[in-house]
mmCIF file of C-alpha atoms and ligand atoms in Angstrom:
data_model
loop_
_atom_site.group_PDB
_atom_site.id
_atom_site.type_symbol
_atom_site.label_atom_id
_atom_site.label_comp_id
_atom_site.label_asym_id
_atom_site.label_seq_id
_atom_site.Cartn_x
_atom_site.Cartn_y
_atom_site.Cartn_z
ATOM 1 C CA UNK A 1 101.107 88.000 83.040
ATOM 2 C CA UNK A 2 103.980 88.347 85.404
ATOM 3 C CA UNK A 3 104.579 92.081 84.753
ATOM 4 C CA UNK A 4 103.645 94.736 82.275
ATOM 5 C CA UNK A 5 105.461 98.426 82.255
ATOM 6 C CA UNK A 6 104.483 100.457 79.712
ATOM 7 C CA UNK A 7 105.795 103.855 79.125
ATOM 8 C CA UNK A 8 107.541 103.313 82.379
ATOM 9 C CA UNK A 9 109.753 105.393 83.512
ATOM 10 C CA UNK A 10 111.946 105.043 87.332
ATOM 11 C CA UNK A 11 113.601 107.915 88.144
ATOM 12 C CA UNK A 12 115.303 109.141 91.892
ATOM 13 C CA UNK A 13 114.759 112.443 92.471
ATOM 14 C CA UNK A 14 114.857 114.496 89.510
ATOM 15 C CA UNK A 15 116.473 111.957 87.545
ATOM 16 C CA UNK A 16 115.142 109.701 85.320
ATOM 17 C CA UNK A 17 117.153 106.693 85.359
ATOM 18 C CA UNK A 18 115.143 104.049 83.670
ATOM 19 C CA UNK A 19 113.288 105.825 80.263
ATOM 20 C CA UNK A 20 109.722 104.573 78.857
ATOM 21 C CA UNK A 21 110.037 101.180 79.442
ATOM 22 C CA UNK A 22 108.053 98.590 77.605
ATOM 23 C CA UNK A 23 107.777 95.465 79.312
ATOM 24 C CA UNK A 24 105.522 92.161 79.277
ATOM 25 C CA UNK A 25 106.773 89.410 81.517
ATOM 26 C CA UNK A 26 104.821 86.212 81.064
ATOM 27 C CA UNK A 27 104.604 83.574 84.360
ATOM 28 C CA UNK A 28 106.682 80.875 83.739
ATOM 29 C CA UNK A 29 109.397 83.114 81.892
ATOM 30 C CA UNK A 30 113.300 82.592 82.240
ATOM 31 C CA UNK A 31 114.903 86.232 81.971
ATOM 32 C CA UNK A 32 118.494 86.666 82.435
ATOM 33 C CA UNK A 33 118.953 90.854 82.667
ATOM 34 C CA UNK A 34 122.269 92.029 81.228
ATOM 35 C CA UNK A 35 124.253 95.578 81.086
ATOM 36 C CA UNK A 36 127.330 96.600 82.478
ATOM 37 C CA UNK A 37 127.321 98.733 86.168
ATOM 38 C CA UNK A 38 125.090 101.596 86.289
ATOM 39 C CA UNK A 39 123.165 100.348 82.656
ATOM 40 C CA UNK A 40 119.717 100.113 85.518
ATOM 41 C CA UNK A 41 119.209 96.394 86.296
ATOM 42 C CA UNK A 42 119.389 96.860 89.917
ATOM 43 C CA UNK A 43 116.803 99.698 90.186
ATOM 44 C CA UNK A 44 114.688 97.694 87.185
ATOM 45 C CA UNK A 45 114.707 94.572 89.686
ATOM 46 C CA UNK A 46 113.885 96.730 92.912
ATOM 47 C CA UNK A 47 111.032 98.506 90.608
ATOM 48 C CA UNK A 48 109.672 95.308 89.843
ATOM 49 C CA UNK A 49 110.237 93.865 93.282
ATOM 50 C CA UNK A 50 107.856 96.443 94.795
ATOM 51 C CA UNK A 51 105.356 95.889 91.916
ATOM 52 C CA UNK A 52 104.782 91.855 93.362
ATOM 53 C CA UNK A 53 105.968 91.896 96.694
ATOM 54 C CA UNK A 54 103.597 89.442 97.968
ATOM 55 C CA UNK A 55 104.681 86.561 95.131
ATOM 56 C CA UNK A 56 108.193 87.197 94.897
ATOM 57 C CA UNK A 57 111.663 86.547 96.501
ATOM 58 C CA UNK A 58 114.269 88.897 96.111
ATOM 59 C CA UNK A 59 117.672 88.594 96.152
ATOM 60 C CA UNK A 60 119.188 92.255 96.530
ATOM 61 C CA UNK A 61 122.799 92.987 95.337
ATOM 62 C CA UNK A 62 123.901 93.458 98.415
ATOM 63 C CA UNK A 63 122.354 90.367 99.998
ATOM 64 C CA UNK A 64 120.048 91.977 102.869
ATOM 65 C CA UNK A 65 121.615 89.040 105.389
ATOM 66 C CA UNK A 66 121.786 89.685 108.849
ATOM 67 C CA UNK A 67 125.671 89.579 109.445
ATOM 68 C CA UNK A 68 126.138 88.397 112.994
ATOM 69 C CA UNK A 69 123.080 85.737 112.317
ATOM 70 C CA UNK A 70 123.964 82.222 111.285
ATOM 71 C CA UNK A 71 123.680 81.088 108.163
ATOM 72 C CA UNK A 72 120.664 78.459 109.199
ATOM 73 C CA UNK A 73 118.849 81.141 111.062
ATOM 74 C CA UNK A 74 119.137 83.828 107.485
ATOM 75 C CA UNK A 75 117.716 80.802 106.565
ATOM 76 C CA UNK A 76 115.178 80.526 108.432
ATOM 77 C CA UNK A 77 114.272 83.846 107.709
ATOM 78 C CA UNK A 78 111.819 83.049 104.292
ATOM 79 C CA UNK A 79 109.251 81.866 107.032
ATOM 80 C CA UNK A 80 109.331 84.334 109.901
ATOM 81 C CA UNK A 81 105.991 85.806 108.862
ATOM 82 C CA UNK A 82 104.528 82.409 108.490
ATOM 83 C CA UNK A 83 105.120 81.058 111.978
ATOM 84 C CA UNK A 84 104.179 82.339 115.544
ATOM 85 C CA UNK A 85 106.223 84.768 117.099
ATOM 86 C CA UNK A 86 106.527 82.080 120.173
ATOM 87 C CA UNK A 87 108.194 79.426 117.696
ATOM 88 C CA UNK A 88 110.548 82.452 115.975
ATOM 89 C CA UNK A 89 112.110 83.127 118.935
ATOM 90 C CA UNK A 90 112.338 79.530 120.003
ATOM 91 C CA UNK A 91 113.794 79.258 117.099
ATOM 92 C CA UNK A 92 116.432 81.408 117.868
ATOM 93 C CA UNK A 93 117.911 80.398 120.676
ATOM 94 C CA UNK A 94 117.696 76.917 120.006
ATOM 95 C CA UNK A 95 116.487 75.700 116.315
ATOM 96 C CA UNK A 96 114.145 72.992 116.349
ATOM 97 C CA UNK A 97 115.650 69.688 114.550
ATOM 98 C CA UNK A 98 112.730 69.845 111.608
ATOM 99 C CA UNK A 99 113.675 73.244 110.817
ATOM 100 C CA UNK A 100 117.801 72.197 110.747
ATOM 101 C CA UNK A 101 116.291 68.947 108.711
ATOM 102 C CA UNK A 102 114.431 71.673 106.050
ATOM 103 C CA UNK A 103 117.108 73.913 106.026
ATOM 104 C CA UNK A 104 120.206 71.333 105.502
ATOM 105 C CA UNK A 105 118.312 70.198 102.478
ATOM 106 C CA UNK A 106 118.372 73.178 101.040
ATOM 107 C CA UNK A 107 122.349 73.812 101.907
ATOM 108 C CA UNK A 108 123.519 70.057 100.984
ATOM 109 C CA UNK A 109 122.434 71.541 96.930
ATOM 110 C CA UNK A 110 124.251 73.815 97.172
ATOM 111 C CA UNK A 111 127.515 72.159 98.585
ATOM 112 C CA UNK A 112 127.340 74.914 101.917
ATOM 113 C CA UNK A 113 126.014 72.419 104.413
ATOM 114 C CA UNK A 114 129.153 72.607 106.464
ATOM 115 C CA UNK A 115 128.330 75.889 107.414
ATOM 116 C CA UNK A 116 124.912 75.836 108.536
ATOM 117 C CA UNK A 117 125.760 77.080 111.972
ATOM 118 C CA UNK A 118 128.843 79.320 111.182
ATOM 119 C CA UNK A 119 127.774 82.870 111.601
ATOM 120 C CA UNK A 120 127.403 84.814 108.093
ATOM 121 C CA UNK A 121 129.694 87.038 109.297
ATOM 122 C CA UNK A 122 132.872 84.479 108.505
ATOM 123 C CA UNK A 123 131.795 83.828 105.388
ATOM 124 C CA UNK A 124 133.256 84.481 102.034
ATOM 125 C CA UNK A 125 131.434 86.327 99.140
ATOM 126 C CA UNK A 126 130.562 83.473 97.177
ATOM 127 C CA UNK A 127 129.720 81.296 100.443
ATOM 128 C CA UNK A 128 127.245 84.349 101.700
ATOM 129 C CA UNK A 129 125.440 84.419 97.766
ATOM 130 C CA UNK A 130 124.757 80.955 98.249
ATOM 131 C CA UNK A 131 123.348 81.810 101.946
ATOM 132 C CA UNK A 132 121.040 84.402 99.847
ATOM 133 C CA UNK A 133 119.939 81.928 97.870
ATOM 134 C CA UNK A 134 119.560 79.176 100.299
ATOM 135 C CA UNK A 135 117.169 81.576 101.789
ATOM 136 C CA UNK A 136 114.758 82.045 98.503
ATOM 137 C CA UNK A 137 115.506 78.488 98.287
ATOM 138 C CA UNK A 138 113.439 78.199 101.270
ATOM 139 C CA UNK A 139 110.946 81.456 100.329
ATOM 140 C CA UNK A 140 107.357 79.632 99.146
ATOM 141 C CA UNK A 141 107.067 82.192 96.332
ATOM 142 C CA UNK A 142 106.702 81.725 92.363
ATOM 143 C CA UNK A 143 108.676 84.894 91.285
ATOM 144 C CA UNK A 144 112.113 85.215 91.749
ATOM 145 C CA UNK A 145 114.160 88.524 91.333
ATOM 146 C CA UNK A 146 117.838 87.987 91.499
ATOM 147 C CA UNK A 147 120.025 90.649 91.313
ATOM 148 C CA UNK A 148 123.814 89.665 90.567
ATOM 149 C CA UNK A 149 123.167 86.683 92.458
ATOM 150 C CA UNK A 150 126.330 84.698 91.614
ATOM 151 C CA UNK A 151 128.885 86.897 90.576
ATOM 152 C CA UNK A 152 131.269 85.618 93.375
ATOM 153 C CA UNK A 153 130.792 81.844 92.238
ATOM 154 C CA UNK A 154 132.959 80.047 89.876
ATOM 155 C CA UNK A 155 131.677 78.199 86.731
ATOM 156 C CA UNK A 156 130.427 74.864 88.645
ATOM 157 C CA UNK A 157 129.001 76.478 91.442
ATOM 158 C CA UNK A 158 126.939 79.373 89.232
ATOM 159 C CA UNK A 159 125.438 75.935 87.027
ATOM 160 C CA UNK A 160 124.798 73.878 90.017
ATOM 161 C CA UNK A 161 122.478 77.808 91.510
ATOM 162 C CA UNK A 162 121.044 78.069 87.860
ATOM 163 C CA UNK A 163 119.941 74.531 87.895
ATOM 164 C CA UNK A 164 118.034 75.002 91.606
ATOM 165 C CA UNK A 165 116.451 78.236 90.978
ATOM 166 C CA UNK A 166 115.464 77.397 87.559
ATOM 167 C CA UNK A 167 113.942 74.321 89.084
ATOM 168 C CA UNK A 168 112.284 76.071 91.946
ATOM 169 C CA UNK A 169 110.859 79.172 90.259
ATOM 170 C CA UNK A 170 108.311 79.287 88.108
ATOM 171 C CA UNK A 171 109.481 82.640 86.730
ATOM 172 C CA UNK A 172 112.889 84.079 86.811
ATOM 173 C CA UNK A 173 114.236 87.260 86.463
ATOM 174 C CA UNK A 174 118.130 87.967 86.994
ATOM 175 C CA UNK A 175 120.470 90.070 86.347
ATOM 176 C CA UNK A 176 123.739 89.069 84.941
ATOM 177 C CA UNK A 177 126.986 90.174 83.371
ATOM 178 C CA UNK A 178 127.939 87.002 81.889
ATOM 179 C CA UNK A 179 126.552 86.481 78.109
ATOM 180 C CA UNK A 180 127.385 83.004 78.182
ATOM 181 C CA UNK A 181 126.030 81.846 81.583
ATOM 182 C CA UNK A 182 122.760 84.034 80.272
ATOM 183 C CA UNK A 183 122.564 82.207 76.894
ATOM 184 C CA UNK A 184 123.241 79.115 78.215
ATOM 185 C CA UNK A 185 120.401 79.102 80.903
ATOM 186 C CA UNK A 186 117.831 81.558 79.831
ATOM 187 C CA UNK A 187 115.035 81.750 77.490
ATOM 188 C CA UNK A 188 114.789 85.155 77.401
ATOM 189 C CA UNK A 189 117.488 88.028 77.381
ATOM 190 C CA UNK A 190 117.311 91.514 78.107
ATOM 191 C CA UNK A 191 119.799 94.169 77.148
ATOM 192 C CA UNK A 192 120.054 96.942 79.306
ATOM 193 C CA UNK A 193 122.518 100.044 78.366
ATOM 194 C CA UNK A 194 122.057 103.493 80.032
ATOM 195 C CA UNK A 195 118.557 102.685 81.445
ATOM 196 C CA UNK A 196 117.114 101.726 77.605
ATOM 197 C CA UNK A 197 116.189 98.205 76.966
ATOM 198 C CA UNK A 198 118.918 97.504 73.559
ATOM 199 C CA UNK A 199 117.698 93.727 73.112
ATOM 200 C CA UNK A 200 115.147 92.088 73.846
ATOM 201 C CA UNK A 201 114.936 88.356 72.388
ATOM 202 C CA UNK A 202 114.187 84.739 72.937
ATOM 203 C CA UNK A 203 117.597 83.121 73.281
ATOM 204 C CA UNK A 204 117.359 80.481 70.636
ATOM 205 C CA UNK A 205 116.667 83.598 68.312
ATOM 206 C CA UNK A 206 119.687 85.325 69.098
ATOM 207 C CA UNK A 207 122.110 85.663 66.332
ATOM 208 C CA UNK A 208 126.237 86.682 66.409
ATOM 209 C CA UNK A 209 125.410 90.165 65.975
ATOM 210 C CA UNK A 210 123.489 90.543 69.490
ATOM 211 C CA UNK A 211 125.763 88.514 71.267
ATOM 212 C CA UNK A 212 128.482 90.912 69.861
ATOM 213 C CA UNK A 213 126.210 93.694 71.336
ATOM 214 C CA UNK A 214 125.791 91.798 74.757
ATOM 215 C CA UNK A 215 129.144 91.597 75.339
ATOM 216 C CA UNK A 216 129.761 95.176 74.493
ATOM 217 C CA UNK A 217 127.116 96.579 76.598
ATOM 218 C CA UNK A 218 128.135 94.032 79.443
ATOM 219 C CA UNK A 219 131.793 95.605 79.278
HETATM 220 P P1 LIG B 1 123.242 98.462 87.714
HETATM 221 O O1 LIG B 1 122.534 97.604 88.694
HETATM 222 O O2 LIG B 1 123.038 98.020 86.301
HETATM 223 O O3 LIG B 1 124.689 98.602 88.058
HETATM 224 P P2 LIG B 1 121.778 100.629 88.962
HETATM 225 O O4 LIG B 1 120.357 100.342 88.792
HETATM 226 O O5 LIG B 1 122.407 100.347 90.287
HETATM 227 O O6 LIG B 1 122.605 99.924 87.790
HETATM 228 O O7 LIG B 1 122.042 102.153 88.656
HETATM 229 C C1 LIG B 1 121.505 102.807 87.537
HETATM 230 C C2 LIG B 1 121.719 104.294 87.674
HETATM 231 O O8 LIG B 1 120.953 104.769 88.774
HETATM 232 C C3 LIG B 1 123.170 104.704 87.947
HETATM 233 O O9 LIG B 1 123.456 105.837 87.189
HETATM 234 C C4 LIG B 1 123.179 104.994 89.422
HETATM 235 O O10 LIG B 1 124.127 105.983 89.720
HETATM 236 C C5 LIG B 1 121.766 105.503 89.674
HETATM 237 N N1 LIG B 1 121.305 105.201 91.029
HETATM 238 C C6 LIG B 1 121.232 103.965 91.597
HETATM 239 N N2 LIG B 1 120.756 104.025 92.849
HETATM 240 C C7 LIG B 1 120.530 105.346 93.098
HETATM 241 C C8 LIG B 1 120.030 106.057 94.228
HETATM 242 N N3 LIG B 1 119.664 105.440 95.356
HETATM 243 N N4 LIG B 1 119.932 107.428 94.103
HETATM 244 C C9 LIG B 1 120.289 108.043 92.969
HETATM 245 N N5 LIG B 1 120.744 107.432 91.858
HETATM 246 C C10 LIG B 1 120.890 106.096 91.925
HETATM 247 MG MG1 LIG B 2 123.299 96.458 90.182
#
């Protein structure tokens, strides 16, 4: 098992924001996480973020890159803790070809290798998601908790991230708002309206009805 919640309930403060959740997450699952702003998939990720640090890679909303950082060094990043602080900061002032080699890889799949040395800050939104996800890309971990992770992209782009992380991963967890980029890529889909879990359901077992409900509670 990946996760289990039970009864779980997130709150800040004195607010509950997330009510008695009930919650089994096999390994190996593909879970797209719908609702519209403020239904709780962002606190729901960060809850179960801090519940597996140590196997997962998370993609925040807001990205956590450093700004005035290139994009190879963000990059870069995933393995800080795993190298010596001697070949970090060699690192950054002058990145060693087998780490340009590793990360270009990465970039080429996801058509951003032109920018490898431009400095995140010049990016655009969609260019600095795919910097985020470069960056799991390149994060040894099987869990990965993507939050909103490619609303910026258009169509081609958001298959061409699907198809990587869904390779990569060995379990998936993102939020969306899109029902049909969720159908079309996940096994599993999870409603989320005013912190309550609404659906719950294997995607070949979803029938016109939900998706009528995922769109509404994606609106
Ligand atoms: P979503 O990601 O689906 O847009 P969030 O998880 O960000 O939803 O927010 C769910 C609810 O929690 C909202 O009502 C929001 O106002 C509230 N919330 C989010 N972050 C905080 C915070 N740091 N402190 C207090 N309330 C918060
Ligand atoms: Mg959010």
């Amino acid at each position: 098992m990946a996760f289990y919640l039970e009864n779980h309930t997130i709150s800040y403060g004195e607010v509950d924001i997330l009510n008695n959740i009930n919650l089994s997450i096999k390994k190996g699952e593909k879970i797209a996480l719908l609702g519209r702003s403020g239904s709780g998939k962002s606190t729901l990720l960060k809850n179960l973020f801090d519940l597996q640090k140590k196997n997962s890679s998370y993609i925040p909303q807001e990205l956590g890159l450093i700004n005035n950082l290139s994009v190879f060094h963000n990059i870069y990043m995933a393995h800080l803790d795993t190298n010596s602080t001697f070949y970090n900061i060699r690192n950054l002032i002058k990145p060693a070809k087998k780490e340009l080699t590793i990360v270009n890889e990465i970039l080429e799949k996801l058509f951003l290798n032109d920018k490898i040395l431009s400095k995140v800050s010049q990016l655009s939104g969609g260019q600095k998601q795919r910097t985020a996800i470069a960056r799991s890309l390149n994060d040894d971990k099987q869990i990965l908790l993507a939050d909103e992770p490619i609303s910026a992209l258009d169509e081609n782009l958001s298959q061409v991230v699907m198809d990587n992380v869904k390779d990569k991963f060995q379990t998936v967890i993102c939020a969306l708002h899109n029902v049909d980029i969720a159908l079309k890529n996940f096994d599993r889909v999870i409603g989320l309206n005013d912190g309550k879990i609404v659906l719950d359901k294997c995607s070949s077992e979803i029938t016109s009805i939900d998706t009528t409900m995922l769109y509404n509670v994606c609106k």
